[in-house]
Short mmCIF file of C-alpha atoms in Angstrom, two decimals:
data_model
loop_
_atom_site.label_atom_id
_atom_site.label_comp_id
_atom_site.label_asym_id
_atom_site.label_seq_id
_atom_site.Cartn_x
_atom_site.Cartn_y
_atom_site.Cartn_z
CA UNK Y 18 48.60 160.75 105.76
CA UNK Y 19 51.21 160.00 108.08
CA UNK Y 20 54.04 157.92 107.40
CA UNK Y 21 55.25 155.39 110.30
CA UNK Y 22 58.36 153.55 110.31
CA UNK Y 23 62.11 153.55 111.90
CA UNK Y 24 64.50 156.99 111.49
CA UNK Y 25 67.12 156.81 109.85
CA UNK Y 26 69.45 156.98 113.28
CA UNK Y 27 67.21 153.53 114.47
CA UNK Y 28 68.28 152.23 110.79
CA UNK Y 29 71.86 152.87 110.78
CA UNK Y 30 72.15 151.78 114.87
CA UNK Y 31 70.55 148.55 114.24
CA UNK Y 32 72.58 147.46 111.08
CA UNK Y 33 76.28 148.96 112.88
CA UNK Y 34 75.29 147.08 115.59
CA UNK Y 35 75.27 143.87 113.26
CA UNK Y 36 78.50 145.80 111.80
CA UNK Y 37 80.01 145.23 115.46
CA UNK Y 38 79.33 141.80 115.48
CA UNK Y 39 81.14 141.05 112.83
CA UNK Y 40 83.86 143.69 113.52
CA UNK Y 41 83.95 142.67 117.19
CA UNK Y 42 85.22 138.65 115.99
CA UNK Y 43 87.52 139.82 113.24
CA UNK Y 44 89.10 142.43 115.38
CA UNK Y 45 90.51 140.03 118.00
CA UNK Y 46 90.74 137.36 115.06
CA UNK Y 47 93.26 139.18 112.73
CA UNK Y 48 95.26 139.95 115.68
CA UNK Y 49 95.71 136.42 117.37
CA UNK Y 50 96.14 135.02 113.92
CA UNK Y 51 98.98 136.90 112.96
CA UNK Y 52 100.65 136.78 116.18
CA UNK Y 53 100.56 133.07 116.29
CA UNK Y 54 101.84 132.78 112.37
CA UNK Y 55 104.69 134.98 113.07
CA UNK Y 56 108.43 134.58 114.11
CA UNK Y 57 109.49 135.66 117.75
CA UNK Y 58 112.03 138.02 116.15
CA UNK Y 59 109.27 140.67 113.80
CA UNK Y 60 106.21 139.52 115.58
CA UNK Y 61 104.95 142.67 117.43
CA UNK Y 62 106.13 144.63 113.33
CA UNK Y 63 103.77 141.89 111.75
CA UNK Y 64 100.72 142.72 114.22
CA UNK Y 65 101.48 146.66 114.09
CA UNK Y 66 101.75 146.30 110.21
CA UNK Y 67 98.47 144.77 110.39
CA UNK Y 68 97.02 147.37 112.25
CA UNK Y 69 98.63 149.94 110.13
CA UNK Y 70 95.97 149.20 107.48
CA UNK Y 71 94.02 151.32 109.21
CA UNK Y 72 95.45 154.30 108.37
CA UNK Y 73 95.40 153.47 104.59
CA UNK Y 74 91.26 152.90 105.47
CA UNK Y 75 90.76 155.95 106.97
CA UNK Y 76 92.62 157.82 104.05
CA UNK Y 77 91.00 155.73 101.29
CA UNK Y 78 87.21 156.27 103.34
CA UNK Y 79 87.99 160.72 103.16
CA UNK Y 80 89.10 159.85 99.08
CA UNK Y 81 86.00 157.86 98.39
CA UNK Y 82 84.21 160.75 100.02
CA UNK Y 83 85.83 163.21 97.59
CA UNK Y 84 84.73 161.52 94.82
CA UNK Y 85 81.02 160.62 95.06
CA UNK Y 86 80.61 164.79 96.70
CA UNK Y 87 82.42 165.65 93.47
CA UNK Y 88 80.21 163.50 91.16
CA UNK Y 89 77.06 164.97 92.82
CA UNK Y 90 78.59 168.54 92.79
CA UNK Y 91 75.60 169.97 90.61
CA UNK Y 92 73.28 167.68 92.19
CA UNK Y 93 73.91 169.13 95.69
CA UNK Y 94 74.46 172.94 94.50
CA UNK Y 95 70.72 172.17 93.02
CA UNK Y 96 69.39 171.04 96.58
CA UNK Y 97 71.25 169.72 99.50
CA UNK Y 98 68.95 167.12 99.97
CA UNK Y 99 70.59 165.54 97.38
CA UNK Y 100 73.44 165.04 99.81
CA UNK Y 101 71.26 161.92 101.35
CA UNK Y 102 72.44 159.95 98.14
CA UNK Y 103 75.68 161.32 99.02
CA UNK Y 104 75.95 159.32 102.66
CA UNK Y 105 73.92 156.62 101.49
CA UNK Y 106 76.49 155.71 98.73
CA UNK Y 107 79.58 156.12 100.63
CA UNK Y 108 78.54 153.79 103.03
CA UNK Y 109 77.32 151.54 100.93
CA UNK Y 110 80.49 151.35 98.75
CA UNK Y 111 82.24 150.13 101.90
CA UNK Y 112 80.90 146.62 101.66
CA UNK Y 113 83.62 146.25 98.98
CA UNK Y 114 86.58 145.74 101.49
CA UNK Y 115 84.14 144.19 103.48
CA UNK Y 116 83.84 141.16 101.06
CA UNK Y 117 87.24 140.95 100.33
CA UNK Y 118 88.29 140.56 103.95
CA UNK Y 119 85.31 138.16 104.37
CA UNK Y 120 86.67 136.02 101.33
CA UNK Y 121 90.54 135.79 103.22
CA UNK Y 122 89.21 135.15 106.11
CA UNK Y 123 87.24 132.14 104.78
CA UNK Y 124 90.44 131.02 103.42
CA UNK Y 125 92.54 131.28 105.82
CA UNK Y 126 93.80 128.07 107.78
CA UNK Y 127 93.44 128.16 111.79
CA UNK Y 128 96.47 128.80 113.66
CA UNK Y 129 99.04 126.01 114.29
CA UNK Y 130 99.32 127.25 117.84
CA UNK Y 131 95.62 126.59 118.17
CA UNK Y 132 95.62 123.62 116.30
CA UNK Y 133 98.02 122.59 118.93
CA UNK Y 134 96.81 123.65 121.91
CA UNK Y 135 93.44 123.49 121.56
CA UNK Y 136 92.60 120.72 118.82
CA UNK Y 137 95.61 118.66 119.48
CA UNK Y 138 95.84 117.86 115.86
CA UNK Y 139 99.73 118.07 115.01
CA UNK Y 140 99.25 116.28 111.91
CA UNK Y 141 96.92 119.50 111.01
CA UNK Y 142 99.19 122.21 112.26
CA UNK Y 143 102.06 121.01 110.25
CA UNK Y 144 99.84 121.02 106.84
CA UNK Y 145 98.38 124.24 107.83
CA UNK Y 146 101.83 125.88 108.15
CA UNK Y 147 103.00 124.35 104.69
CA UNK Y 148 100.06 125.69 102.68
CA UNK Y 149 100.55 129.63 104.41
CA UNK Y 150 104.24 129.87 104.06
CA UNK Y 151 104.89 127.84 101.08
CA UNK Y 152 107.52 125.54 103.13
CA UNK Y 153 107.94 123.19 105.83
CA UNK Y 154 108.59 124.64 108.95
CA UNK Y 155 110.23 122.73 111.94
CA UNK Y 156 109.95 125.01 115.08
CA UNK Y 157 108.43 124.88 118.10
CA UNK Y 158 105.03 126.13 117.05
CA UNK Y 159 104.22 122.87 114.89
CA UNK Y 160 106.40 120.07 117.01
CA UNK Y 161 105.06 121.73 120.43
CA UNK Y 162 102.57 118.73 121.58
CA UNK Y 163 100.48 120.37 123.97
CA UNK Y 164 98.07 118.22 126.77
CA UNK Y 165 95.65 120.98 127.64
CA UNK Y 166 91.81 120.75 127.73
CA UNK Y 167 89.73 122.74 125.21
CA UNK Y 168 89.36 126.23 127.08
CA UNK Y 169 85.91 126.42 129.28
CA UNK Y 170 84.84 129.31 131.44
CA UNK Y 171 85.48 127.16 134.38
CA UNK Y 172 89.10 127.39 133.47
CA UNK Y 173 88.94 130.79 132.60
CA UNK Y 174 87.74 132.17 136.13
CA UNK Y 175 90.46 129.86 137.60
CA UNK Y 176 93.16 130.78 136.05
CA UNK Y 177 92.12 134.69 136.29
CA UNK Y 178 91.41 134.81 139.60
CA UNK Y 179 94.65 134.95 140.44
CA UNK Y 180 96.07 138.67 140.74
CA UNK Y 181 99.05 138.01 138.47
CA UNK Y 182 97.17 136.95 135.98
CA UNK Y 183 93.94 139.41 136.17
CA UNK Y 184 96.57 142.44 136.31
CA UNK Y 185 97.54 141.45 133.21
CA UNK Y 186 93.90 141.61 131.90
CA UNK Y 187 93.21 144.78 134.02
CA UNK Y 188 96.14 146.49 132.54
CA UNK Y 189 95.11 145.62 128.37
CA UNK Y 190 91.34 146.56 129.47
CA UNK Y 191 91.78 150.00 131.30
CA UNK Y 192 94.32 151.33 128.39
CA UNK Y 193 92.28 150.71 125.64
CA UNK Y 194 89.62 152.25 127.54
CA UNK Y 195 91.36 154.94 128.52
CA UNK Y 196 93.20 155.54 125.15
CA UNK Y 197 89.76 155.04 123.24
CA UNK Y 198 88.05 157.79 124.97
CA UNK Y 199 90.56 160.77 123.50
CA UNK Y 200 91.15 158.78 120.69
CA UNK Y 201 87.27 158.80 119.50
CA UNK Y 202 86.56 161.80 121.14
CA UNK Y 203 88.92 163.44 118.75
CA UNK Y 204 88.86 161.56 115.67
CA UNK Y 205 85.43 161.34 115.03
CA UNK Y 206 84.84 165.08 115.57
CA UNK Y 207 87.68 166.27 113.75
CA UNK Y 208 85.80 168.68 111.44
CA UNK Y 209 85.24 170.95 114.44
CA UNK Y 210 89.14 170.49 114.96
CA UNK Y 211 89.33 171.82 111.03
CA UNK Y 212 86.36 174.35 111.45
CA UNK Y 213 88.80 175.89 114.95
CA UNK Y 214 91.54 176.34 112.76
CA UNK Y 215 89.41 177.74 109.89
CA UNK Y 216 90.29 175.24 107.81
CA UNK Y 217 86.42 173.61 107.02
CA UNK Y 218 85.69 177.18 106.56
CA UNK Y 219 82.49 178.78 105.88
CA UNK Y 220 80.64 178.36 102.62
CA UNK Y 221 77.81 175.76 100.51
CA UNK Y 222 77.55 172.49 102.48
CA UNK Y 223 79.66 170.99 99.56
CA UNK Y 224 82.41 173.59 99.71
CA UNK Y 225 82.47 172.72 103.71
CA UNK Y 226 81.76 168.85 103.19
CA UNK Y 227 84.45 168.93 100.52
CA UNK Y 228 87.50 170.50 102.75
CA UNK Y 229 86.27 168.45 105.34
CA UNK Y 230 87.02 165.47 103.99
CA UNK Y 231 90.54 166.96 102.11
CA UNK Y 232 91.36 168.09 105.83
CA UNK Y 233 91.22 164.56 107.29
CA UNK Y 234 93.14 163.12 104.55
CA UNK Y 235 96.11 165.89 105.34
CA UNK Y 236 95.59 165.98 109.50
CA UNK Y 237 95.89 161.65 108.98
CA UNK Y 238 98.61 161.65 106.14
CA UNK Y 239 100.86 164.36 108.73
CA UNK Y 240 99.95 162.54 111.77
CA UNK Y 241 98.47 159.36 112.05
CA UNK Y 242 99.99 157.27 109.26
CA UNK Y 243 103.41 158.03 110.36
CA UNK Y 244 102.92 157.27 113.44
CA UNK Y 245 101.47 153.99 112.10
CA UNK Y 246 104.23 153.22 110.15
CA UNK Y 247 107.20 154.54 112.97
CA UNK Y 248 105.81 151.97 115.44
CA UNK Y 249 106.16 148.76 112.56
CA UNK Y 250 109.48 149.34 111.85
CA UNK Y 251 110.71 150.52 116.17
CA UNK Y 252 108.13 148.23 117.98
CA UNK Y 253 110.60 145.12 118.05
CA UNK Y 254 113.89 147.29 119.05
CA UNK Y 255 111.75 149.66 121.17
CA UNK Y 256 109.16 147.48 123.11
CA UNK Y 257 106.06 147.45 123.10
CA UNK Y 258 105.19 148.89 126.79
CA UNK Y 259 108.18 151.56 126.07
CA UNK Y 260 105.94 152.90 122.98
CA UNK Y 261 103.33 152.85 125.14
CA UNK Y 262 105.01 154.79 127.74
CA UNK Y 263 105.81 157.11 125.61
CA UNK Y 264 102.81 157.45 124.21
CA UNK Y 265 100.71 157.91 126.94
CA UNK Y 266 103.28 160.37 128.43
CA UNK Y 267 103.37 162.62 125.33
CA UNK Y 268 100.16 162.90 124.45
CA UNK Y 269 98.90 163.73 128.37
CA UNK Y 270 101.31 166.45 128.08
CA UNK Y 271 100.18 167.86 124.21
CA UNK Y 272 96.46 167.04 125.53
CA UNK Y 273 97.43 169.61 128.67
CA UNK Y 274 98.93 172.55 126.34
CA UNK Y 275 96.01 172.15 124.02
CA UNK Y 276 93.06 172.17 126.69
CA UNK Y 277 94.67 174.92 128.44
CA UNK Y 278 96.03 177.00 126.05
CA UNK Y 279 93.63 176.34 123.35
CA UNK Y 280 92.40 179.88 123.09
CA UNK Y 281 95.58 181.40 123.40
CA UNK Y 282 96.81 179.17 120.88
CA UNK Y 283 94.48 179.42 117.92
CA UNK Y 284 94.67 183.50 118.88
CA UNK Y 285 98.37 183.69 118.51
CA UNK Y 286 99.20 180.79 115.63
CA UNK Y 287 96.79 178.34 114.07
CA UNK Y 288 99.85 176.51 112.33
CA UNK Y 289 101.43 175.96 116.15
CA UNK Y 290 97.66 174.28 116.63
CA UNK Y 291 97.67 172.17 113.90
CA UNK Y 292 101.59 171.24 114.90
CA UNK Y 293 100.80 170.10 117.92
CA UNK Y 294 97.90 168.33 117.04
CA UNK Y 295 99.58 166.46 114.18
CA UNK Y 296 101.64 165.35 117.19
CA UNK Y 297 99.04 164.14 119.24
CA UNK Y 298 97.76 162.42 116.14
CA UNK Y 299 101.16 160.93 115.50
CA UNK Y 300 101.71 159.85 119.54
CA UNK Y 301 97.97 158.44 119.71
CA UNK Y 302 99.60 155.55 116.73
CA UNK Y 303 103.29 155.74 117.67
CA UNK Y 304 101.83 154.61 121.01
CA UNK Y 305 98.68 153.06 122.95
CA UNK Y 306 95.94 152.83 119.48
CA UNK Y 307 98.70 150.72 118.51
CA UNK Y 308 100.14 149.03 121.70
CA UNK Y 309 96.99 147.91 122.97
CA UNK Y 310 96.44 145.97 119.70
CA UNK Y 311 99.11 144.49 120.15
CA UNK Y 312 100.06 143.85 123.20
CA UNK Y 313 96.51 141.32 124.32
CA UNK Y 314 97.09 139.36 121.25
CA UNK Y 315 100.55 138.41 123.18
CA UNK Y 316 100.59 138.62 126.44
CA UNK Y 317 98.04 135.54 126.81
CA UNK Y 318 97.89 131.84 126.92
CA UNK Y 319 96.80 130.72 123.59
CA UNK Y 320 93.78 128.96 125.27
CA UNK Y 321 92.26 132.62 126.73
CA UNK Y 322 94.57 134.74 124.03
CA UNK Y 323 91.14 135.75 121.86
CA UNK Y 324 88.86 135.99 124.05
CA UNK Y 325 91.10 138.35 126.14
CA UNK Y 326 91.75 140.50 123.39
CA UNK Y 327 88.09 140.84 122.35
CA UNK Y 328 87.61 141.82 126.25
CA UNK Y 329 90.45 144.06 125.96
CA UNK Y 330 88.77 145.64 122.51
CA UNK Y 331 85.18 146.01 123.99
CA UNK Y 332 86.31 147.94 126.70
CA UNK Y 333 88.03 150.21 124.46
CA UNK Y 334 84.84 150.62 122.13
CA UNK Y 335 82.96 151.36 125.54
CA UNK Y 336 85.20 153.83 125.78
CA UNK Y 337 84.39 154.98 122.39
CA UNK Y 338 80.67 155.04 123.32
CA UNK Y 339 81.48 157.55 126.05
CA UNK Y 340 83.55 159.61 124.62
CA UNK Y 341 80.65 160.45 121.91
CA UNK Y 342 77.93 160.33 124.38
CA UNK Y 343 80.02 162.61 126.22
CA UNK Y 344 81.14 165.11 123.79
CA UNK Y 345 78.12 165.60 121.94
CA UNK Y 346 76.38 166.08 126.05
CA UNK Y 347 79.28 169.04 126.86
CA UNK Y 348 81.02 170.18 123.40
CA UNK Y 349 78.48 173.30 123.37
CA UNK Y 350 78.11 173.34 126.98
CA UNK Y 351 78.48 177.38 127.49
CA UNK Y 352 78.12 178.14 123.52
CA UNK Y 353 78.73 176.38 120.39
CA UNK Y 354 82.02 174.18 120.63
CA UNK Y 355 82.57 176.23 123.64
CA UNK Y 356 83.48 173.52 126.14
CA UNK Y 357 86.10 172.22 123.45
CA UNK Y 358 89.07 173.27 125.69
CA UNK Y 359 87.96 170.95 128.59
CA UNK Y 360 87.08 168.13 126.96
CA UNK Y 361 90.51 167.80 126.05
CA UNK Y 362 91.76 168.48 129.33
CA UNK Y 363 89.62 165.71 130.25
CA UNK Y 364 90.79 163.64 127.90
CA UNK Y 365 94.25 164.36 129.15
CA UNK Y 366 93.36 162.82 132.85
CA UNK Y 367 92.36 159.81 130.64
CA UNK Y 368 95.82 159.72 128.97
CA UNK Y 369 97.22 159.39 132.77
CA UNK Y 370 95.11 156.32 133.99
CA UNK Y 371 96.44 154.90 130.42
CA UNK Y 372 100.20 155.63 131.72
CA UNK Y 373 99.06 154.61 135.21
CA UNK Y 374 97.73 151.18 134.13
CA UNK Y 375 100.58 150.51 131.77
CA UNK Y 376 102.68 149.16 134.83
CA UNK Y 377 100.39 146.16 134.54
CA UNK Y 378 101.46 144.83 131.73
CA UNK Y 379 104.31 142.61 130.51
CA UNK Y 380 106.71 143.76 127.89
CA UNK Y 381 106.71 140.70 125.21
CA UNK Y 382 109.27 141.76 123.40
CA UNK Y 383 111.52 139.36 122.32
CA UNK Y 384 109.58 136.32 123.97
CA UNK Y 385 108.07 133.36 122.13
CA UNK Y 386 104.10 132.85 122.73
CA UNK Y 387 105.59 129.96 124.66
CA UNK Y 388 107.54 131.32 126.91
CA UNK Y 389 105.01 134.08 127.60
CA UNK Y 390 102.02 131.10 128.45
CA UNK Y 391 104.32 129.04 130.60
CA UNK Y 392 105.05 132.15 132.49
CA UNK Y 393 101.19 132.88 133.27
CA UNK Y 394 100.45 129.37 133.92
CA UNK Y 395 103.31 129.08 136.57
CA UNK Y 396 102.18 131.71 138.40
CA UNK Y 397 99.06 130.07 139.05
#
């Protein structure tokens, strides 16, 4: 008798497409709300810091990993097919930060800015403000009385249709695209980054699953949490189109010595590999993963500033989407993992529309949300 029903790749699309739903909102959500909390003078550290949690995730997710493989160790040794508990369990477990984010952000009060701006409840903003910070605060933000209409789509395609103002939009959208491709591209098929530098090795699929996992702890702990962590405490001396200048600029250049010399690299020193893609790991977060975050959850008028940023993050998960589509299509393209060394020197061209498309937007640094909303509205 044959059994009928959904795979297990229908299964898991379906419910991380309900994942994305709820992802997509909080994404743009955490980002506006702690822009519009936060002081002119630490703002873009607050939103980086924010970000930076990330890093701790991605460490914490390769950890978890460690420990439900090591608890099924004679399990799997037994038969691999134990390893479906394996999966199943680690992704399950990850509803626990799930509901503890969902709990916050239940609790949390809406911004004064949109309270403002939006509501036009100043009596609301002020209270809001006390019961966050713990004290009155008399600034701008809460005594700002602003006239505007609730934000409609009508309003949206007016405002946007001017150039000045859609460059702005054009500029957060194509980077995050742009960066998202390498960025995904790479990250999610680091193991063949750790198998290339023999460091997944050969051996039982827990031995291999096992280093896997200890690998992307070490590449993330050298490279990306750093970088996380350089960008909170330079992004508000720096700037944050400076980081991403630099960003984009180093890692098109790393992304060029490591598509065309990967060969010749891994022949002649596997540690120079794994130095210079530490650095590419460091530059992708001391740069545009984080500067893109940032940046949309500034640069626009409170009335537009989430939905922009949402805009600005589905572009860059649609870059994502093709960067997987694209390197599972081509990665063996010639051989197994054999078309490696060009998909990185593709990825590089994508690092230089990211530096191309960085001249369109603003540099908020040291500019109140004010300031940065009466500037787009007088240029309509």
């Amino acid at each position: 008798m044959t059994a009928r029903g959904l795979s297990v790749y229908w299964v898991l699309f379906i419910w991380r497409f309900i994942l994305g739903i709820g992802i997509g909102g909080d994404y743009p959500v955490s980002a506006i709300i702690t822009s519009e909390f936060a002081t002119t003078k630490n703002r873009g550290a607050m939103i980086a810091a924010v970000f930076a949690m990330q890093g701790f995730g991605i460490v914490a997710a390769a950890i978890v990993a460690i420990v439900v493989l090591a608890c099924f160790k004679g399990a799997v040794d037994g038969d691999q097919l134990m390893l479906d508990y394996v999966w199943r369990i680690i992704m399950g477990l990850g509803v626990v930060p799930g509901l503890i984010a969902l709990y916050f952000r239940l609790t949390i009060p809406e911004t004064p800015r949109y309270t403002l701006d939006v509501e036009k409840n100043t009596q609301r903003a002020a209270a809001d403000v006390h019961k966050t910070l713990g004290h009155k605060v008399a600034d701008e933000s809460v005594e700002r009385v602003c006239v505007a209409d609730k934000p409609t789509w009508t309003e949206f395609y007016h405002h946007f249709k001017h150039w000045r103002n859609l460059r702005v939009l054009v500029g957060t959208t194509v980077t995050w695209f742009a960066l998202d491709v390498a960025f995904y591209g790479i990250n999610l098929n680091s193991s063949i980054i750790l198998q290339a530098i023999g460091f997944a090795g050969k051996g039982s699929p827990y031995k291999v699953l096992l280093k896997t996992a200890a690998g992307n702890i070490i590449l993330n702990l050298l490279g990306t949490m750093p970088g996380y962590w350089v960008t909170v405490f330079t992004i508000d001396k720096l700037g944050r189109r400076t980081i991403q200048f630099i960003g984009f600029t180093v890692l098109l250049v790393l992304f060029c010595i490591l598509g065309f010399g990967y060969h010749k690299i891994l022949d002649k020193s596997v540690a120079g590999f794994v130095v210079l893609f530490t650095l590419a790991q460091f530059f992708q977060n001391f740069g545009p993963n984080t500067t893109t975050f940032i940046i949309p959850a500034e640069a626009f008028p409170t009335r537009f500033r989430s939905t922009c940023h949402g805009i600005s993050a589905a572009c860059g998960k649609v870059g994502a989407v093709v960067a997987q589509l694209g390197f599972f299509q081509l990665k063996d393209r010639g051989g197994k993992n054999a078309f490696i060394p060009q998909l990185i020197q593709i990825f590089a061209l994508f690092m230089l529309v990211g530096l191309v498309f960085t001249w369109f937007v603003p540099e908020t640094k040291g500019k109140s949300l004010e300031e940065l909303s009466e500037g787009e509205n007088a240029r309509e």
